[in-house]
């Protein structure tokens, strides 16, 4: 519910101010699409299976569930990676260079992200890698247990782990550390030349927002990654079902965090979300287009 409502609000505000969206904000929209897509395509089936105390639908629904999870999961990871890289480039470039990141460039990047995610999602269907049930029996994912029992599974899991998890995660961490260092140096310069304190507060806010976005996503998926690693090198029977279930649920909760971060840190998103009225569904009035008062740097981070 939180995922659908929060990300629907992000999409609704993006549609109403589409002509005012900055090019990096298109990645925020894409992230919301991936999050809400995961919630709609996967969560109802998982919830119904939980109430049934067993997986519903057999092998076909298991493959469907795992494919959707892999597709939207890789898309979210690569979108966050692209957001981190673009924000790093914008933060460390002059205004003239940052303007070179156009909407068309970002649209092409989003298309490549979806194609990349789709490629990895369909590879197990064409013979490289496997999908299978989770140890607790009411969810499906990549068959981690095939890591040792099959050379096919070994090569797929290793490649997927490096190209879809490790490298994007390291890129995200490196970019946000670079942003934090840049903001820290700028803050020191502001203190040295005794500039107005509002600029320093803004940069502290942007630093905290960058940390929360990256830490929120990575920390949500870290327990699941740890449980998956355990199932790679040990029998899945060595873990209690609840030990494998809770990391999976915690990972799925990552789809609900970002709208709250946007609401806390973006004046634009907060102002527009207050104008959303719920009366027999969402009714969205025309928003004020007066964004000139907001610092242009903060617009880069808005929802």
PDB file of N, CA and C in Angstrom, residues 178-236:
ATOM      1  N   UNK A 178      31.921  10.838  -3.345  1.00  0.00           N
ATOM      2  CA  UNK A 178      32.474  11.974  -4.065  1.00  0.00           C
ATOM      3  C   UNK A 178      31.630  13.226  -3.896  1.00  0.00           C
ATOM      4  N   UNK A 179      30.296  13.055  -3.924  1.00  0.00           N
ATOM      5  CA  UNK A 179      29.398  14.190  -3.703  1.00  0.00           C
ATOM      6  C   UNK A 179      29.575  14.736  -2.292  1.00  0.00           C
ATOM      7  N   UNK A 180      29.647  13.826  -1.315  1.00  0.00           N
ATOM      8  CA  UNK A 180      29.812  14.264   0.071  1.00  0.00           C
ATOM      9  C   UNK A 180      31.114  15.031   0.258  1.00  0.00           C
ATOM     10  N   UNK A 181      32.184  14.558  -0.393  1.00  0.00           N
ATOM     11  CA  UNK A 181      33.465  15.257  -0.288  1.00  0.00           C
ATOM     12  C   UNK A 181      33.391  16.637  -0.926  1.00  0.00           C
ATOM     13  N   UNK A 182      32.723  16.728  -2.084  1.00  0.00           N
ATOM     14  CA  UNK A 182      32.568  18.013  -2.750  1.00  0.00           C
ATOM     15  C   UNK A 182      31.767  18.985  -1.888  1.00  0.00           C
ATOM     16  N   UNK A 183      30.685  18.482  -1.298  1.00  0.00           N
ATOM     17  CA  UNK A 183      29.862  19.337  -0.435  1.00  0.00           C
ATOM     18  C   UNK A 183      30.659  19.762   0.799  1.00  0.00           C
ATOM     19  N   UNK A 184      31.447  18.845   1.337  1.00  0.00           N
ATOM     20  CA  UNK A 184      32.273  19.172   2.502  1.00  0.00           C
ATOM     21  C   UNK A 184      33.274  20.283   2.176  1.00  0.00           C
ATOM     22  N   UNK A 185      33.924  20.172   1.017  1.00  0.00           N
ATOM     23  CA  UNK A 185      34.889  21.208   0.627  1.00  0.00           C
ATOM     24  C   UNK A 185      34.191  22.540   0.381  1.00  0.00           C
ATOM     25  N   UNK A 186      33.013  22.481  -0.240  1.00  0.00           N
ATOM     26  CA  UNK A 186      32.265  23.719  -0.482  1.00  0.00           C
ATOM     27  C   UNK A 186      31.841  24.354   0.826  1.00  0.00           C
ATOM     28  N   UNK A 187      31.429  23.526   1.782  1.00  0.00           N
ATOM     29  CA  UNK A 187      31.013  24.037   3.094  1.00  0.00           C
ATOM     30  C   UNK A 187      32.178  24.722   3.796  1.00  0.00           C
ATOM     31  N   UNK A 188      33.366  24.137   3.658  1.00  0.00           N
ATOM     32  CA  UNK A 188      34.541  24.772   4.251  1.00  0.00           C
ATOM     33  C   UNK A 188      34.822  26.125   3.594  1.00  0.00           C
ATOM     34  N   UNK A 189      34.663  26.210   2.282  1.00  0.00           N
ATOM     35  CA  UNK A 189      34.883  27.475   1.584  1.00  0.00           C
ATOM     36  C   UNK A 189      33.862  28.517   2.018  1.00  0.00           C
ATOM     37  N   UNK A 190      32.608  28.070   2.197  1.00  0.00           N
ATOM     38  CA  UNK A 190      31.571  29.003   2.643  1.00  0.00           C
ATOM     39  C   UNK A 190      31.913  29.552   4.012  1.00  0.00           C
ATOM     40  N   UNK A 191      32.395  28.690   4.901  1.00  0.00           N
ATOM     41  CA  UNK A 191      32.778  29.146   6.236  1.00  0.00           C
ATOM     42  C   UNK A 191      33.960  30.110   6.171  1.00  0.00           C
ATOM     43  N   UNK A 192      34.898  29.824   5.255  1.00  0.00           N
ATOM     44  CA  UNK A 192      36.084  30.663   5.181  1.00  0.00           C
ATOM     45  C   UNK A 192      35.762  32.069   4.698  1.00  0.00           C
ATOM     46  N   UNK A 193      34.842  32.179   3.746  1.00  0.00           N
ATOM     47  CA  UNK A 193      34.534  33.501   3.212  1.00  0.00           C
ATOM     48  C   UNK A 193      33.300  34.113   3.865  1.00  0.00           C
ATOM     49  N   UNK A 194      32.810  33.450   4.936  1.00  0.00           N
ATOM     50  CA  UNK A 194      31.726  34.001   5.746  1.00  0.00           C
ATOM     51  C   UNK A 194      30.494  34.322   4.903  1.00  0.00           C
ATOM     52  N   UNK A 195      30.069  33.334   4.074  1.00  0.00           N
ATOM     53  CA  UNK A 195      28.871  33.496   3.271  1.00  0.00           C
ATOM     54  C   UNK A 195      27.639  33.303   4.150  1.00  0.00           C
ATOM     55  N   UNK A 196      26.454  33.525   3.574  1.00  0.00           N
ATOM     56  CA  UNK A 196      25.219  33.381   4.330  1.00  0.00           C
ATOM     57  C   UNK A 196      25.028  31.913   4.723  1.00  0.00           C
ATOM     58  N   UNK A 197      24.461  31.641   5.912  1.00  0.00           N
ATOM     59  CA  UNK A 197      24.358  30.272   6.399  1.00  0.00           C
ATOM     60  C   UNK A 197      23.362  29.411   5.633  1.00  0.00           C
ATOM     61  N   UNK A 198      22.410  29.993   4.903  1.00  0.00           N
ATOM     62  CA  UNK A 198      21.409  29.201   4.188  1.00  0.00           C
ATOM     63  C   UNK A 198      22.049  28.278   3.153  1.00  0.00           C
ATOM     64  N   UNK A 199      23.101  28.729   2.499  1.00  0.00           N
ATOM     65  CA  UNK A 199      23.780  27.886   1.511  1.00  0.00           C
ATOM     66  C   UNK A 199      24.388  26.656   2.166  1.00  0.00           C
ATOM     67  N   UNK A 200      24.976  26.858   3.354  1.00  0.00           N
ATOM     68  CA  UNK A 200      25.561  25.728   4.071  1.00  0.00           C
ATOM     69  C   UNK A 200      24.481  24.740   4.490  1.00  0.00           C
ATOM     70  N   UNK A 201      23.319  25.240   4.931  1.00  0.00           N
ATOM     71  CA  UNK A 201      22.222  24.350   5.315  1.00  0.00           C
ATOM     72  C   UNK A 201      21.717  23.543   4.130  1.00  0.00           C
ATOM     73  N   UNK A 202      21.643  24.190   2.958  1.00  0.00           N
ATOM     74  CA  UNK A 202      21.181  23.485   1.764  1.00  0.00           C
ATOM     75  C   UNK A 202      22.123  22.349   1.412  1.00  0.00           C
ATOM     76  N   UNK A 203      23.417  22.603   1.470  1.00  0.00           N
ATOM     77  CA  UNK A 203      24.374  21.568   1.091  1.00  0.00           C
ATOM     78  C   UNK A 203      24.388  20.428   2.098  1.00  0.00           C
ATOM     79  N   UNK A 204      24.188  20.745   3.387  1.00  0.00           N
ATOM     80  CA  UNK A 204      24.072  19.681   4.371  1.00  0.00           C
ATOM     81  C   UNK A 204      22.848  18.814   4.085  1.00  0.00           C
ATOM     82  N   UNK A 205      21.739  19.451   3.695  1.00  0.00           N
ATOM     83  CA  UNK A 205      20.515  18.720   3.388  1.00  0.00           C
ATOM     84  C   UNK A 205      20.708  17.813   2.183  1.00  0.00           C
ATOM     85  N   UNK A 206      21.389  18.314   1.139  1.00  0.00           N
ATOM     86  CA  UNK A 206      21.626  17.507  -0.051  1.00  0.00           C
ATOM     87  C   UNK A 206      22.531  16.319   0.258  1.00  0.00           C
ATOM     88  N   UNK A 207      23.518  16.529   1.114  1.00  0.00           N
ATOM     89  CA  UNK A 207      24.396  15.439   1.501  1.00  0.00           C
ATOM     90  C   UNK A 207      23.624  14.354   2.236  1.00  0.00           C
ATOM     91  N   UNK A 208      22.785  14.770   3.183  1.00  0.00           N
ATOM     92  CA  UNK A 208      22.004  13.810   3.950  1.00  0.00           C
ATOM     93  C   UNK A 208      21.035  13.047   3.055  1.00  0.00           C
ATOM     94  N   UNK A 209      20.425  13.732   2.086  1.00  0.00           N
ATOM     95  CA  UNK A 209      19.503  13.069   1.180  1.00  0.00           C
ATOM     96  C   UNK A 209      20.225  12.025   0.330  1.00  0.00           C
ATOM     97  N   UNK A 210      21.398  12.357  -0.160  1.00  0.00           N
ATOM     98  CA  UNK A 210      22.169  11.395  -0.950  1.00  0.00           C
ATOM     99  C   UNK A 210      22.522  10.167  -0.128  1.00  0.00           C
ATOM    100  N   UNK A 211      22.898  10.388   1.114  1.00  0.00           N
ATOM    101  CA  UNK A 211      23.246   9.269   1.988  1.00  0.00           C
ATOM    102  C   UNK A 211      22.033   8.391   2.258  1.00  0.00           C
ATOM    103  N   UNK A 212      20.873   9.009   2.501  1.00  0.00           N
ATOM    104  CA  UNK A 212      19.672   8.232   2.801  1.00  0.00           C
ATOM    105  C   UNK A 212      19.205   7.409   1.613  1.00  0.00           C
ATOM    106  N   UNK A 213      19.265   7.969   0.413  1.00  0.00           N
ATOM    107  CA  UNK A 213      18.835   7.227  -0.779  1.00  0.00           C
ATOM    108  C   UNK A 213      19.713   6.000  -0.989  1.00  0.00           C
ATOM    109  N   UNK A 214      21.016   6.177  -0.906  1.00  0.00           N
ATOM    110  CA  UNK A 214      21.921   5.058  -1.160  1.00  0.00           C
ATOM    111  C   UNK A 214      21.895   4.040  -0.031  1.00  0.00           C
ATOM    112  N   UNK A 215      21.951   4.533   1.208  1.00  0.00           N
ATOM    113  CA  UNK A 215      21.953   3.618   2.352  1.00  0.00           C
ATOM    114  C   UNK A 215      20.626   2.886   2.463  1.00  0.00           C
ATOM    115  N   UNK A 216      19.507   3.587   2.179  1.00  0.00           N
ATOM    116  CA  UNK A 216      18.196   2.953   2.266  1.00  0.00           C
ATOM    117  C   UNK A 216      18.075   1.763   1.340  1.00  0.00           C
ATOM    118  N   UNK A 217      18.502   1.918   0.088  1.00  0.00           N
ATOM    119  CA  UNK A 217      18.390   0.827  -0.873  1.00  0.00           C
ATOM    120  C   UNK A 217      19.369  -0.299  -0.557  1.00  0.00           C
ATOM    121  N   UNK A 218      20.629   0.049  -0.325  1.00  0.00           N
ATOM    122  CA  UNK A 218      21.647  -0.979  -0.114  1.00  0.00           C
ATOM    123  C   UNK A 218      21.416  -1.742   1.182  1.00  0.00           C
ATOM    124  N   UNK A 219      21.005  -1.041   2.246  1.00  0.00           N
ATOM    125  CA  UNK A 219      20.764  -1.734   3.507  1.00  0.00           C
ATOM    126  C   UNK A 219      19.545  -2.640   3.434  1.00  0.00           C
ATOM    127  N   UNK A 220      18.553  -2.271   2.598  1.00  0.00           N
ATOM    128  CA  UNK A 220      17.368  -3.117   2.438  1.00  0.00           C
ATOM    129  C   UNK A 220      17.721  -4.450   1.792  1.00  0.00           C
ATOM    130  N   UNK A 221      18.650  -4.410   0.850  1.00  0.00           N
ATOM    131  CA  UNK A 221      18.992  -5.621   0.106  1.00  0.00           C
ATOM    132  C   UNK A 221      20.160  -6.389   0.697  1.00  0.00           C
ATOM    133  N   UNK A 222      20.892  -5.803   1.639  1.00  0.00           N
ATOM    134  CA  UNK A 222      22.045  -6.492   2.221  1.00  0.00           C
ATOM    135  C   UNK A 222      21.665  -7.769   2.967  1.00  0.00           C
ATOM    136  N   UNK A 223      20.617  -7.765   3.823  1.00  0.00           N
ATOM    137  CA  UNK A 223      20.245  -9.032   4.481  1.00  0.00           C
ATOM    138  C   UNK A 223      19.863 -10.122   3.487  1.00  0.00           C
ATOM    139  N   UNK A 224      19.157  -9.737   2.419  1.00  0.00           N
ATOM    140  CA  UNK A 224      18.778 -10.732   1.411  1.00  0.00           C
ATOM    141  C   UNK A 224      20.016 -11.272   0.700  1.00  0.00           C
ATOM    142  N   UNK A 225      20.971 -10.393   0.397  1.00  0.00           N
ATOM    143  CA  UNK A 225      22.211 -10.840  -0.230  1.00  0.00           C
ATOM    144  C   UNK A 225      22.965 -11.794   0.681  1.00  0.00           C
ATOM    145  N   UNK A 226      22.969 -11.494   1.980  1.00  0.00           N
ATOM    146  CA  UNK A 226      23.652 -12.374   2.938  1.00  0.00           C
ATOM    147  C   UNK A 226      22.984 -13.747   2.997  1.00  0.00           C
ATOM    148  N   UNK A 227      21.641 -13.765   3.034  1.00  0.00           N
ATOM    149  CA  UNK A 227      20.924 -15.042   3.049  1.00  0.00           C
ATOM    150  C   UNK A 227      21.145 -15.816   1.760  1.00  0.00           C
ATOM    151  N   UNK A 228      21.219 -15.111   0.631  1.00  0.00           N
ATOM    152  CA  UNK A 228      21.463 -15.772  -0.651  1.00  0.00           C
ATOM    153  C   UNK A 228      22.860 -16.373  -0.693  1.00  0.00           C
ATOM    154  N   UNK A 229      23.844 -15.646  -0.166  1.00  0.00           N
ATOM    155  CA  UNK A 229      25.200 -16.175  -0.102  1.00  0.00           C
ATOM    156  C   UNK A 229      25.262 -17.438   0.746  1.00  0.00           C
ATOM    157  N   UNK A 230      24.526 -17.401   1.842  1.00  0.00           N
ATOM    158  CA  UNK A 230      24.511 -18.580   2.709  1.00  0.00           C
ATOM    159  C   UNK A 230      23.944 -19.786   1.958  1.00  0.00           C
ATOM    160  N   UNK A 231      22.881 -19.578   1.199  1.00  0.00           N
ATOM    161  CA  UNK A 231      22.271 -20.679   0.461  1.00  0.00           C
ATOM    162  C   UNK A 231      23.150 -21.146  -0.691  1.00  0.00           C
ATOM    163  N   UNK A 232      24.083 -20.284  -1.146  1.00  0.00           N
ATOM    164  CA  UNK A 232      25.024 -20.692  -2.178  1.00  0.00           C
ATOM    165  C   UNK A 232      26.016 -21.709  -1.634  1.00  0.00           C
ATOM    166  N   UNK A 233      26.541 -21.435  -0.441  1.00  0.00           N
ATOM    167  CA  UNK A 233      27.620 -22.254   0.108  1.00  0.00           C
ATOM    168  C   UNK A 233      27.154 -23.285   1.132  1.00  0.00           C
ATOM    169  N   UNK A 234      25.875 -23.234   1.495  1.00  0.00           N
ATOM    170  CA  UNK A 234      25.336 -24.177   2.463  1.00  0.00           C
ATOM    171  C   UNK A 234      23.966 -24.639   2.000  1.00  0.00           C
ATOM    172  N   UNK A 235      23.511 -25.711   2.588  1.00  0.00           N
ATOM    173  CA  UNK A 235      22.184 -26.207   2.275  1.00  0.00           C
ATOM    174  C   UNK A 235      21.136 -25.238   2.794  1.00  0.00           C
ATOM    175  N   UNK A 236      20.092 -25.003   1.993  1.00  0.00           N
ATOM    176  CA  UNK A 236      19.028 -24.103   2.418  1.00  0.00           C
ATOM    177  C   UNK A 236      18.292 -24.637   3.647  1.00  0.00           C
TER     178      UNK A 236
END
